[in-house]
CSV table of C-alpha atoms and ligand atoms in Angstrom, one decimal:
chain,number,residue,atom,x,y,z
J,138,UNK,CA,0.0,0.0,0.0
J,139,UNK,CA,1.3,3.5,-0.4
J,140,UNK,CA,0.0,7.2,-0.2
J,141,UNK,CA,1.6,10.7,0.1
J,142,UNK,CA,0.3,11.6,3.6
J,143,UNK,CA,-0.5,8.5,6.5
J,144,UNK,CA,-2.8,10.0,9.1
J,145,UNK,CA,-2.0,8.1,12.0
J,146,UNK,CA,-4.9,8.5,14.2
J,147,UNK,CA,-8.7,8.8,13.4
J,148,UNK,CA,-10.1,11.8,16.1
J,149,UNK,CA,-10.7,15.6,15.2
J,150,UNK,CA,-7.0,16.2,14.1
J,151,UNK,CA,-6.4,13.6,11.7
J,152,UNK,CA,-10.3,13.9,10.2
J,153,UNK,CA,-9.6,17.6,9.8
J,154,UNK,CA,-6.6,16.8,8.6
J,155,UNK,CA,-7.4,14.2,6.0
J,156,UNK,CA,-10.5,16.1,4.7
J,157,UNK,CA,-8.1,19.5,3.7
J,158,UNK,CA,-6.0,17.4,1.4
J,159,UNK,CA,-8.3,14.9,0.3
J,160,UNK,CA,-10.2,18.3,-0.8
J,161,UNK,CA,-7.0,19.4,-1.8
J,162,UNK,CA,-6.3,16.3,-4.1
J,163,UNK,CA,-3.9,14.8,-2.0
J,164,UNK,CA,-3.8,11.3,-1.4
J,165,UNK,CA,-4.5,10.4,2.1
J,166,UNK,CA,-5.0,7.4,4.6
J,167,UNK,CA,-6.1,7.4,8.0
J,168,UNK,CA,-4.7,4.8,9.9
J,169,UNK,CA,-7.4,4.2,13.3
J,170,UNK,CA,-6.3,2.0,16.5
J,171,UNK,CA,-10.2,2.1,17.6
J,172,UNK,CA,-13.6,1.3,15.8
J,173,UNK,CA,-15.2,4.3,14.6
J,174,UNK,CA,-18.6,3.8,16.9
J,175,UNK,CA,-15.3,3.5,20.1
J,176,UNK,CA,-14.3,7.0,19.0
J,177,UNK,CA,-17.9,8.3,18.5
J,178,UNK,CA,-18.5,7.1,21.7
J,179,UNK,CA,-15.8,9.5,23.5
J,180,UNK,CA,-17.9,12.9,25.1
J,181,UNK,CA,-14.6,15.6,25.2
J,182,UNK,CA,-14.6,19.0,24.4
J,183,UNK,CA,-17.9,21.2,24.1
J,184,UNK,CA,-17.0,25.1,22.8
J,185,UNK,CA,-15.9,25.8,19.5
J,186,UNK,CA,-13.5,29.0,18.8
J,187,UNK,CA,-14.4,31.7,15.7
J,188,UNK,CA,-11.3,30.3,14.2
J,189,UNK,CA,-12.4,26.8,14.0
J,190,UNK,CA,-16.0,27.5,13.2
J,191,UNK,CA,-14.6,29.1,10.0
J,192,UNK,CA,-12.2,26.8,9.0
J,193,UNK,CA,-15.2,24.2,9.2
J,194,UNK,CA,-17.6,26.3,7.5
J,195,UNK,CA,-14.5,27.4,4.5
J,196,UNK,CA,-14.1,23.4,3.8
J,197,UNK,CA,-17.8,22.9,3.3
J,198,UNK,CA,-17.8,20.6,7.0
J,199,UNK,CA,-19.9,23.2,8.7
J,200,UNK,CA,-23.6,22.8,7.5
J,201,UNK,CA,-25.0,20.6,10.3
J,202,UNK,CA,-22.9,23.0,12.6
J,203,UNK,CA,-24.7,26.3,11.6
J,204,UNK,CA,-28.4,24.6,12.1
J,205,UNK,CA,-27.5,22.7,15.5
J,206,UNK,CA,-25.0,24.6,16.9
J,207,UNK,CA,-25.5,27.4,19.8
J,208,UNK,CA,-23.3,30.2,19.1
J,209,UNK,CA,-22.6,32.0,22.4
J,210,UNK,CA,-21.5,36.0,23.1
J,211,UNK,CA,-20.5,35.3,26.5
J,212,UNK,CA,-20.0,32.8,29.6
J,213,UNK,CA,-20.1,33.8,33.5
J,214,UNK,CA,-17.2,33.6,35.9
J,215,UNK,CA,-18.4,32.9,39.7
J,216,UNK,CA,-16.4,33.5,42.5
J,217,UNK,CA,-17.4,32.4,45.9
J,218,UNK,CA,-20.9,32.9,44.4
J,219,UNK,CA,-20.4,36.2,43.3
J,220,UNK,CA,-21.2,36.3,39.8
J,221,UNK,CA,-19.4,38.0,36.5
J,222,UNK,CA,-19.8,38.2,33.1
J,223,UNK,CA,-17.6,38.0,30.5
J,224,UNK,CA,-19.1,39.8,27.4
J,225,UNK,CA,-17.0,38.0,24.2
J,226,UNK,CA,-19.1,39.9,21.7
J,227,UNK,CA,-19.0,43.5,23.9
J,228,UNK,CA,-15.2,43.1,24.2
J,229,UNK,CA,-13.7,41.2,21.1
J,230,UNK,CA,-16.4,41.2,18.6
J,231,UNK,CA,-15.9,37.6,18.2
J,232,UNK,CA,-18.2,35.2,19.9
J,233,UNK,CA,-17.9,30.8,20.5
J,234,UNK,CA,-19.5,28.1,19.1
J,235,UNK,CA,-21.0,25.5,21.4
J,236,UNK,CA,-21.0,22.4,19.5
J,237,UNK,CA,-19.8,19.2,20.9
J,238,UNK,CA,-16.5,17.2,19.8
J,239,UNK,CA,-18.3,14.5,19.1
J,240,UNK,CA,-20.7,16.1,16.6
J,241,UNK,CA,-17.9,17.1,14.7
J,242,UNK,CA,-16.4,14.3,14.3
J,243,UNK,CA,-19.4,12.8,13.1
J,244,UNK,CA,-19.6,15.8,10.7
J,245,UNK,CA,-16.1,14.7,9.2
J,246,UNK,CA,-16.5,11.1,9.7
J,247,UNK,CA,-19.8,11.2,7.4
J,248,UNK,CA,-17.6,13.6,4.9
J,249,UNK,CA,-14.8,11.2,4.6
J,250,UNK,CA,-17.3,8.2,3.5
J,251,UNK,CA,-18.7,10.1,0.5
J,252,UNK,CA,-15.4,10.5,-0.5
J,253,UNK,CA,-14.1,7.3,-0.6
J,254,UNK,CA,-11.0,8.2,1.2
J,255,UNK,CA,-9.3,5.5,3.2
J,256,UNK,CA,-9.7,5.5,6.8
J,257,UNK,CA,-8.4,1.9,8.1
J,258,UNK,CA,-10.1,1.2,11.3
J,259,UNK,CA,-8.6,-1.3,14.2
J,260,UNK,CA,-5.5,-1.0,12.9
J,261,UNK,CA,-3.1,-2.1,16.3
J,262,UNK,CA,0.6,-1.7,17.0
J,263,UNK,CA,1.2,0.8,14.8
J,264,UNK,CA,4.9,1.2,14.2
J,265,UNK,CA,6.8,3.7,12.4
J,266,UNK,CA,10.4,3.2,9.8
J,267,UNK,CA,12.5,5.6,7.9
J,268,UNK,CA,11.7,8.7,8.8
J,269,UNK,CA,14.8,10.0,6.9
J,270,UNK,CA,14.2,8.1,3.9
J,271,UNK,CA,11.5,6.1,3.1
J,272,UNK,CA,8.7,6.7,5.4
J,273,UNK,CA,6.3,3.5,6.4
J,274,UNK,CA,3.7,2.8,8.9
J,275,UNK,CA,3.3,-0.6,10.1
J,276,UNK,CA,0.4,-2.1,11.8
J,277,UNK,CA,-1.5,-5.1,12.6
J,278,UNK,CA,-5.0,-5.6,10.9
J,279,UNK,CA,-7.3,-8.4,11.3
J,280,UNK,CA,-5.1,-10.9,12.2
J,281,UNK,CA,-2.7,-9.4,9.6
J,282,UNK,CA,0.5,-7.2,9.5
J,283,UNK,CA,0.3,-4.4,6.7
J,284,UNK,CA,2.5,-1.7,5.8
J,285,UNK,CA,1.7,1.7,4.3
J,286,UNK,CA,4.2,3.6,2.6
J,287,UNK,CA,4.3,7.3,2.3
J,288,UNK,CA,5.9,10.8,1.9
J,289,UNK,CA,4.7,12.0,5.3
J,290,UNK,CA,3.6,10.9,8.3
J,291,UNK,CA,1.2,13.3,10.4
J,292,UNK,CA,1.1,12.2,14.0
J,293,UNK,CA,-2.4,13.1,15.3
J,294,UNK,CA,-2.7,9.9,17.4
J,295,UNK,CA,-3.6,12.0,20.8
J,296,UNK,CA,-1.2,11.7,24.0
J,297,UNK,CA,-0.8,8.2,24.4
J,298,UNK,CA,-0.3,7.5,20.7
J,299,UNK,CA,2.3,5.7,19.0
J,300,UNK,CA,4.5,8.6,17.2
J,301,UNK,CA,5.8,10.8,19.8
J,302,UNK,CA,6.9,7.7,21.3
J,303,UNK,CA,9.0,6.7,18.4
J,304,UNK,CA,10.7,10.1,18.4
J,305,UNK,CA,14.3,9.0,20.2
J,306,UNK,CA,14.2,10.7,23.5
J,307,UNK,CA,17.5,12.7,22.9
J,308,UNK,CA,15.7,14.3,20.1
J,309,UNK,CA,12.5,15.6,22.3
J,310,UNK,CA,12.1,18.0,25.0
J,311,UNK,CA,9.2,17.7,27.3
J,312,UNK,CA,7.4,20.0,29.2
J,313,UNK,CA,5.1,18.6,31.7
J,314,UNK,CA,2.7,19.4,34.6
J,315,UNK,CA,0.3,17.5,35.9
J,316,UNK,CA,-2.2,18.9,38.5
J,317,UNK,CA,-3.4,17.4,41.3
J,318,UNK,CA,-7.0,16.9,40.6
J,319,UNK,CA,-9.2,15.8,38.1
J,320,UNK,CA,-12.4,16.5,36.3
J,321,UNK,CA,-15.8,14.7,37.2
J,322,UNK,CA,-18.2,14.8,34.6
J,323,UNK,CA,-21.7,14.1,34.3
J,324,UNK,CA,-24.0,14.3,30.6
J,325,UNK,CA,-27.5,14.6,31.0
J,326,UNK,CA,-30.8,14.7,28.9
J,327,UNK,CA,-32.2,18.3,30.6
J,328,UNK,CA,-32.1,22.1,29.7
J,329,UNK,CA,-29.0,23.7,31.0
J,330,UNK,CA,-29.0,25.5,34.7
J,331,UNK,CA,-28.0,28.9,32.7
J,332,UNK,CA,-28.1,30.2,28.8
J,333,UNK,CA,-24.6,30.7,29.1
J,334,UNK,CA,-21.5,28.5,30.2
J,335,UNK,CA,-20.9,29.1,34.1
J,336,UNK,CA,-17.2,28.5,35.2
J,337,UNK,CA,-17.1,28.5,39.6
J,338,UNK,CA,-14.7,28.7,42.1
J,339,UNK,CA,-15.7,27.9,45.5
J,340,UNK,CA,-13.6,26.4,48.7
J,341,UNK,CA,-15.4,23.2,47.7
J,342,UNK,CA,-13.5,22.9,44.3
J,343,UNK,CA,-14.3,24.2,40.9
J,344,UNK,CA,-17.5,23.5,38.8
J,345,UNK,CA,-18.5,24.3,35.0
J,346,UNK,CA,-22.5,24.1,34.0
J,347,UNK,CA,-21.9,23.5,30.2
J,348,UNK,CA,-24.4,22.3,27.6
J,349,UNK,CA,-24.6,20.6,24.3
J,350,UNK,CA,-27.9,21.7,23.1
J,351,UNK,CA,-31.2,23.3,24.8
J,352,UNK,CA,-31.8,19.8,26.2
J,353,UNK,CA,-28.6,18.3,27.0
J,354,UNK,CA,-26.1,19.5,29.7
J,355,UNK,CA,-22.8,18.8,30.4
J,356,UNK,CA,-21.6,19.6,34.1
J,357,UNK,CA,-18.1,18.8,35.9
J,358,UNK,CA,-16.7,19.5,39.4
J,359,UNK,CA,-13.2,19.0,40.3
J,360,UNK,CA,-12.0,16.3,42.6
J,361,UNK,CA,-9.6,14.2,44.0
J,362,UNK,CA,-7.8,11.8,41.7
J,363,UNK,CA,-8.2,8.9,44.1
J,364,UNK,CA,-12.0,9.2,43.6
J,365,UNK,CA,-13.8,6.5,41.5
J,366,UNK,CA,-16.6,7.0,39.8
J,367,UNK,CA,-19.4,4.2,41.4
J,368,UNK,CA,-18.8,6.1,44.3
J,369,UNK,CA,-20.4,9.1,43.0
J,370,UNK,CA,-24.6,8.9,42.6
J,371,UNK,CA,-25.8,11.5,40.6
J,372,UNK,CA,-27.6,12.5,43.4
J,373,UNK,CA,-24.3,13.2,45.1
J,374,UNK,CA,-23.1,15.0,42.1
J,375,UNK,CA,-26.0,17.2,41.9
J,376,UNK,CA,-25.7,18.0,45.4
J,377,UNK,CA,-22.3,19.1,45.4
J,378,UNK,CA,-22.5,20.8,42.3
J,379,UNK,CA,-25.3,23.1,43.7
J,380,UNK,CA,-23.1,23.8,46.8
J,381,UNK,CA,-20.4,25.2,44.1
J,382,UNK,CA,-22.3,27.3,41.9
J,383,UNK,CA,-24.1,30.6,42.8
J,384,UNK,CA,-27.4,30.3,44.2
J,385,UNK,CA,-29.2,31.3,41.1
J,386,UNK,CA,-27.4,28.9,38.9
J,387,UNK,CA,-28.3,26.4,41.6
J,388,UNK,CA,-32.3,26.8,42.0
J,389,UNK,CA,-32.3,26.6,38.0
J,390,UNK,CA,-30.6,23.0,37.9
J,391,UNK,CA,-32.6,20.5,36.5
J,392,UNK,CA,-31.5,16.7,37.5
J,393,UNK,CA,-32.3,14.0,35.7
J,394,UNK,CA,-30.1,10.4,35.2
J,395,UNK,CA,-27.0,10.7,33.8
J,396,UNK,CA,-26.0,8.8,30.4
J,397,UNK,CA,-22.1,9.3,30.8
J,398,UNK,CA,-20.1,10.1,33.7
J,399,UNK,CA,-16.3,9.6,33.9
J,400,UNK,CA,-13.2,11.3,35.6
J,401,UNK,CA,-10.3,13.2,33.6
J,402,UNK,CA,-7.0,14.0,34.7
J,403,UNK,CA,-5.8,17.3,33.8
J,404,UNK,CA,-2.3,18.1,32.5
J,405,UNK,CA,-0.2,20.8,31.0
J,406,UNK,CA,2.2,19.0,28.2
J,407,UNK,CA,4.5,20.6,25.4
J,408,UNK,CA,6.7,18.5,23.1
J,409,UNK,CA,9.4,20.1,20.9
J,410,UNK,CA,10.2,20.2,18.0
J,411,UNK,CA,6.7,18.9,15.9
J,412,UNK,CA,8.6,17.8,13.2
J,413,UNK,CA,11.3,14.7,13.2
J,414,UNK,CA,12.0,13.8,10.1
J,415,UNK,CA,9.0,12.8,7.4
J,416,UNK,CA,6.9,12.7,10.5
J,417,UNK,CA,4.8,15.6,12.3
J,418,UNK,CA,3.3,16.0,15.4
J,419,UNK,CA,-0.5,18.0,15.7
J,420,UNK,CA,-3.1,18.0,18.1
J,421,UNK,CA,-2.9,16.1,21.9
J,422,UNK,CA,0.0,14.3,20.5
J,423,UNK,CA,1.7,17.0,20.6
J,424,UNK,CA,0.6,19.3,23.7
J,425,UNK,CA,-2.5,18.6,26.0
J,426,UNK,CA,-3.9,21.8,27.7
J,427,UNK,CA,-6.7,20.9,31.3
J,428,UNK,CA,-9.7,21.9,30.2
J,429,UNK,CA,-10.6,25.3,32.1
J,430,UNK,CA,-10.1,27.0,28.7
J,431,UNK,CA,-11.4,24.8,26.2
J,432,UNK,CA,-8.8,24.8,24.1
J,433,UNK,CA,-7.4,21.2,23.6
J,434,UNK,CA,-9.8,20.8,20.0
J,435,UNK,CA,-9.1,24.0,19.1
J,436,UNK,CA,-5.7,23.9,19.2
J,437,UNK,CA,-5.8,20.6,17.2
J,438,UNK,CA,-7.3,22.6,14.3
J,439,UNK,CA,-5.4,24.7,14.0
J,440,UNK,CA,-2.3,23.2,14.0
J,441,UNK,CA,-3.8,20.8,11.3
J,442,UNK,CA,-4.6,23.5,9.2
J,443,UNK,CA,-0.9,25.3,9.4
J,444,UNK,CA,0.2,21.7,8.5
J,445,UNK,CA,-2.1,21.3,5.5
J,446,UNK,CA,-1.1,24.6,4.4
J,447,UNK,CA,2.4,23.7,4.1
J,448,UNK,CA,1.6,20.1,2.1
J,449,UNK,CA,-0.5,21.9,-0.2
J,450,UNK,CA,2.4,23.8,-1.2
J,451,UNK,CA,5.3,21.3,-0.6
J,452,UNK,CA,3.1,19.6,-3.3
J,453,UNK,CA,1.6,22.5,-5.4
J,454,UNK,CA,5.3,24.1,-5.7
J,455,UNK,CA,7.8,21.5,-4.7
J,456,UNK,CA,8.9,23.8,-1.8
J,457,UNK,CA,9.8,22.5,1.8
J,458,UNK,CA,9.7,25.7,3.3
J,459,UNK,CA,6.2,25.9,4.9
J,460,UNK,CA,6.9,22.1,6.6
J,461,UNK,CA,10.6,23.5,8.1
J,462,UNK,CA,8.4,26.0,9.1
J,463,UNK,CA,5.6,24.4,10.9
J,464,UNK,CA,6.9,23.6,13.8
J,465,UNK,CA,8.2,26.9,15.3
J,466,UNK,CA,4.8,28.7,14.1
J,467,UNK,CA,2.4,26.2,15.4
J,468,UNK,CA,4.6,26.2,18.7
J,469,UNK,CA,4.5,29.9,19.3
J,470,UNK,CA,0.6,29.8,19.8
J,471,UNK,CA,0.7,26.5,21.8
J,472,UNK,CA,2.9,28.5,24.3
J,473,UNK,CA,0.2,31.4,24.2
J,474,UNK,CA,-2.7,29.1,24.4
J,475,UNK,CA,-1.0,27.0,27.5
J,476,UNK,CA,-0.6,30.2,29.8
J,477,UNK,CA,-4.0,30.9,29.2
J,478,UNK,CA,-4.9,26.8,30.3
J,479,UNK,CA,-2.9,27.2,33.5
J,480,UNK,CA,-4.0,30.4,34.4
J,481,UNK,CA,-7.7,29.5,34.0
J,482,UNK,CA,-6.6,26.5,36.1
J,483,UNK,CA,-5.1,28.1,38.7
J,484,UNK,CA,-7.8,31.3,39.1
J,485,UNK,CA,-10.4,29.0,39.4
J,486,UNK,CA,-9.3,25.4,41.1
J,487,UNK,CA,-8.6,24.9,44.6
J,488,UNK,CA,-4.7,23.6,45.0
J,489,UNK,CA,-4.3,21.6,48.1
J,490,UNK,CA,-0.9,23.7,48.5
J,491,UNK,CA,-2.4,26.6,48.9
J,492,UNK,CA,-2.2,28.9,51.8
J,493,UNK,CA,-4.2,31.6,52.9
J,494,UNK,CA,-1.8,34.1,50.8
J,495,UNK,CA,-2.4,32.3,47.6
J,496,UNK,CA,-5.7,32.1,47.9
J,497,UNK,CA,-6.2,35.6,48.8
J,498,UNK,CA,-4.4,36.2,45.4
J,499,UNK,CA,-7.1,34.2,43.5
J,500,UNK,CA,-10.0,36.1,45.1
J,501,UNK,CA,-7.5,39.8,44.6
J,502,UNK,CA,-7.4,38.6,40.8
J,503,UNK,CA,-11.2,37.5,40.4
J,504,UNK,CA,-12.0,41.3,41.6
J,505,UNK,CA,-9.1,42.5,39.6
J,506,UNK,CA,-11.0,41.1,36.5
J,507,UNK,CA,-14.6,42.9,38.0
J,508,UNK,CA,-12.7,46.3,37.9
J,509,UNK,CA,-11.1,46.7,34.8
J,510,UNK,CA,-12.6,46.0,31.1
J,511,UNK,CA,-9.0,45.7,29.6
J,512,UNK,CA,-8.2,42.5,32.1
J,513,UNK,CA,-12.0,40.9,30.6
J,514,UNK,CA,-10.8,41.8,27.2
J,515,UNK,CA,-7.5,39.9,27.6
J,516,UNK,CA,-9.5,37.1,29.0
J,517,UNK,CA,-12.2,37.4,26.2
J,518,UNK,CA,-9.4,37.5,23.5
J,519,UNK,CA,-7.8,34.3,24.7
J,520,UNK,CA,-11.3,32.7,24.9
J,521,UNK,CA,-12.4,33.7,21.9
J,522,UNK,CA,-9.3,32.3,20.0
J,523,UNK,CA,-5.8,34.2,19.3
J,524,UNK,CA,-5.6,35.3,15.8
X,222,LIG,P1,-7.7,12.5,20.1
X,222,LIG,O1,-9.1,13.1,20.1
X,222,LIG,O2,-7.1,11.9,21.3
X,222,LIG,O3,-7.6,11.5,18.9
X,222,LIG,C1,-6.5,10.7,18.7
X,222,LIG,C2,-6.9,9.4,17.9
X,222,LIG,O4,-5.8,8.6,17.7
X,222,LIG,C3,-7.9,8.6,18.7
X,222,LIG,O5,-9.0,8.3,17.9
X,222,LIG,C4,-7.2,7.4,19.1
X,222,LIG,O6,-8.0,6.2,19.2
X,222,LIG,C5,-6.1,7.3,18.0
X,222,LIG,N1,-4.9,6.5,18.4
X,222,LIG,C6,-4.3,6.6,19.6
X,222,LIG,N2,-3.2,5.8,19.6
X,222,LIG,C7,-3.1,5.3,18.3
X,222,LIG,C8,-2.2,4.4,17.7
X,222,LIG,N3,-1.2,3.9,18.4
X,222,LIG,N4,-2.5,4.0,16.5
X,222,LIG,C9,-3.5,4.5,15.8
X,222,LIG,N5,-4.4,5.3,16.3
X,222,LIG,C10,-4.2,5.7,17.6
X,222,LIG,N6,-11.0,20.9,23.9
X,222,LIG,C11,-11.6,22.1,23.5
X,222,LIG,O7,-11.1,22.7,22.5
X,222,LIG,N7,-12.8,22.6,24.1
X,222,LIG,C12,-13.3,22.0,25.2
X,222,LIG,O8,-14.4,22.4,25.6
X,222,LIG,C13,-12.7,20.7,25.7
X,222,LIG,N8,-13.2,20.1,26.7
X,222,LIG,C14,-12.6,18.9,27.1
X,222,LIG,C15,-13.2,18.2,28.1
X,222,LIG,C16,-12.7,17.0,28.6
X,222,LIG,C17,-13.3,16.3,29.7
X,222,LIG,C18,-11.5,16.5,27.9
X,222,LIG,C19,-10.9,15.1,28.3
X,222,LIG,C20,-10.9,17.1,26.8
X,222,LIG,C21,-11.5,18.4,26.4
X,222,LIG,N9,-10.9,19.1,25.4
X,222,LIG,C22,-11.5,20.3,25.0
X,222,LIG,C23,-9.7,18.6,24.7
X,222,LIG,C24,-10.1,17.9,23.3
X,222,LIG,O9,-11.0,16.8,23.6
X,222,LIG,C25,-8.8,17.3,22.7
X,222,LIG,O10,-7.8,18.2,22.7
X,222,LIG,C26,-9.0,16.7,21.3
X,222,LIG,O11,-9.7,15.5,21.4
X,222,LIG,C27,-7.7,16.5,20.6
X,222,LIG,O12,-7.9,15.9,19.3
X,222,LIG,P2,-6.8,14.9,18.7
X,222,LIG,O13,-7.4,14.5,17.4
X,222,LIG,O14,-5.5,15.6,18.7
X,222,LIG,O15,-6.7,13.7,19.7
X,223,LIG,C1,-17.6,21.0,27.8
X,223,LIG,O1,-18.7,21.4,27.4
X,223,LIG,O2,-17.3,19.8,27.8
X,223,LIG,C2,-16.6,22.0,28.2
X,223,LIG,C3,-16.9,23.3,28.0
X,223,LIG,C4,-15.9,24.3,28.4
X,223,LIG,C5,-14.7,23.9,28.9
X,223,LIG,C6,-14.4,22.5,29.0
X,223,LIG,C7,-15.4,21.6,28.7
X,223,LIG,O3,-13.8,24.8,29.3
């Protein structure tokens, strides 16, 4: 078998990925560890930035987006139950898209079929060779070991993936921090507690009322990583999640049972360079952001699209330039867009480190941000997507 681009990696990045070129002309295959229903079945990221509502909408992926989505001019910050809003539209003129992970990748999965494009699903131990000369992905298929030849491999196979790993470890520098909590999340069929996304601190820990559509809600509280999820009723979660949120948002929460509920670590995580060799690096496989921004899928997309820029033209014009350049370029915002993660994270989480000083400082910050319409438009900028 043999293509110009092997996608390893079947989740937002390497769809996005694989639908530029194949729209492009560029031969593609996407090479899946999971079944497709396995990744359909994952419930991740929920708000959509301006940048990456365009970019679906400009490749003809954003149809179902513009009639289901909720676009969305502003969240609320809550403090200790006092309340703030940050106005996107009033402060950037940009606004968010709340339209769920999964939706899109349904979106692109769907596009990908009428195509006819390649996507080879339960493809296990992957493995990569000659990523200086002749470029080939390995991997075991019913019963069978294939290999794919290529130009270029484009790692989009998320953190735990397979081509970071086969990066020697003298070539890589790694940037890590993982915090010490987690992420309990609970999706449920009723109307969202508020119109608007609703991101609390409390003493308790943080919480985030999110939604997927008028009838669906997504919620999450932080807690311990030693927690396990049959411990927590959604009773229990309700309760606690009231006890986090301002009173208002509270009285408005509808419960109802919940049809997924799961726990997520969260992590700060930088690789460098993105490029070794034939072989790229986009999306979580590269850097994973915690949540508290929602920027992880964004940040996928956009450093898919940088990297389909630059095989359109090493194709188009035989020129090598935009690929030396990827890395550096796509890194620069990463940076950007993981001070804005941790500093999300560490306004609104409670640390077990802190003392009294610290957290003083989070509270002087939160009424730092209700004083002053240039630290909300920072805030809103970063929300809303760096340009
Ligand atoms: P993935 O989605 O991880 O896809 C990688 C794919 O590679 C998977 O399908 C996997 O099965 C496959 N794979 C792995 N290993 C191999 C292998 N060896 N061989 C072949 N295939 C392999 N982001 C936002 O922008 N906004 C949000 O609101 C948001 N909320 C989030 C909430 C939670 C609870 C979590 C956990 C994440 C959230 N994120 C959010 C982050 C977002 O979900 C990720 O950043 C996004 O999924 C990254 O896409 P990806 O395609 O790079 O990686
Ligand atoms: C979500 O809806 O899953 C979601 C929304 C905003 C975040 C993180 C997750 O910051």
């Amino acid at each position: 078998m043999r293509t110009k681009v092997a996608i390893i990696g079947g989740g937002p990045a390497g769809l996005m990925l694989g639908h530029l070129l194949t729209r492009e002309g560029i031969d593609n295959v996407i090479v899946e560890r999971q079944s497709g229903d396995y990744v359909l079945g994952r419930i991740r990221a929920g708000v959509l930035e301006q940048g990456t509502v365009d970019l679906l909408e400009e490749s003809g992926a954003g149809s179902r987006m513009r009639e289901e989505g909720l676009p969305h001019e502003g969240f609320e910050l809550s403090f200790d139950g006092d309340p703030l809003r940050i106005d996107l539209k009033a402060l950037t003129g940009r606004s968010v898209m709340v339209y769920g992970q999964t939706e899109v990748t349904r979106d692109l999965m769907r596009l990908r079929e009428q195509s006819g494009a390649p996507t080879l699903y339960g493809a296990k131990d992957v493995s990569l060779d000659g990523l200086h000369d002749q470029p080939a992905v390995h991997f075991t298929q019913d019963g069978e070991r294939r290999t794919l030849h290529c130009d270029y491999i484009a790692g989009c196979d998320g953190f735990h993936g397979a081509c970071r790993k086969s990066i020697p470890a003298d070539k890589l520098s790694l940037f890590e921090r993982i915090y010490p909590f987690g992420w309990l999340g609970v999706l449920v069929d009723k109307p969202p507690a508020a119109h608007e996304l609703v991101y609390a601190h409390h003493q308790r820990g943080f919480a985030l009322c999110s939604m997927r559509s008028a009838t669906r809600s997504r919620y999450y509280i932080q807690c311990s990583m030693d927690e396990r999820v049959e411990d927590w009723s959604d009773d229990r979660f309700y309760d606690e999640l009231s006890l986090r949120v301002n009173p208002a948002v509270a009285g408005a929460l509808q419960r109802g049972p919940s049809i997924e509920k799961s726990i997520a670590p969260l992590r700060s995580f930088v690789a460098e360079p993105l490029r070794f060799g034939a072989m790229f690096l986009a999306g979580d496989a590269a850097h994973i952001v915690p949540p508290t921004g929602a920027k992880g899928l964004n940040l996928a997309i956009h450093d898919v699209r940088v990297l389909f820029e630059a095989l359109a033209d090493r194709y188009r014009s035989d020129s090598e330039a935009g690929l030396d350049d990827y890395s550096p370029r796509v890194l620069d915002r990463i940076w950007k867009t993981e001070r804005f993660s941790w500093s999300m994270t560490t306004l609104l989480h409670t640390f077990p480190e802190h003392d009294p000083f610290t957290r003083r400082m989070q509270r002087a910050e939160f009424d730092a941000l209700l004083g002053s319409a240039t630290m909300r438009r920072v805030m809103a900028e970063n929300y809303t997507g760096l340009i």
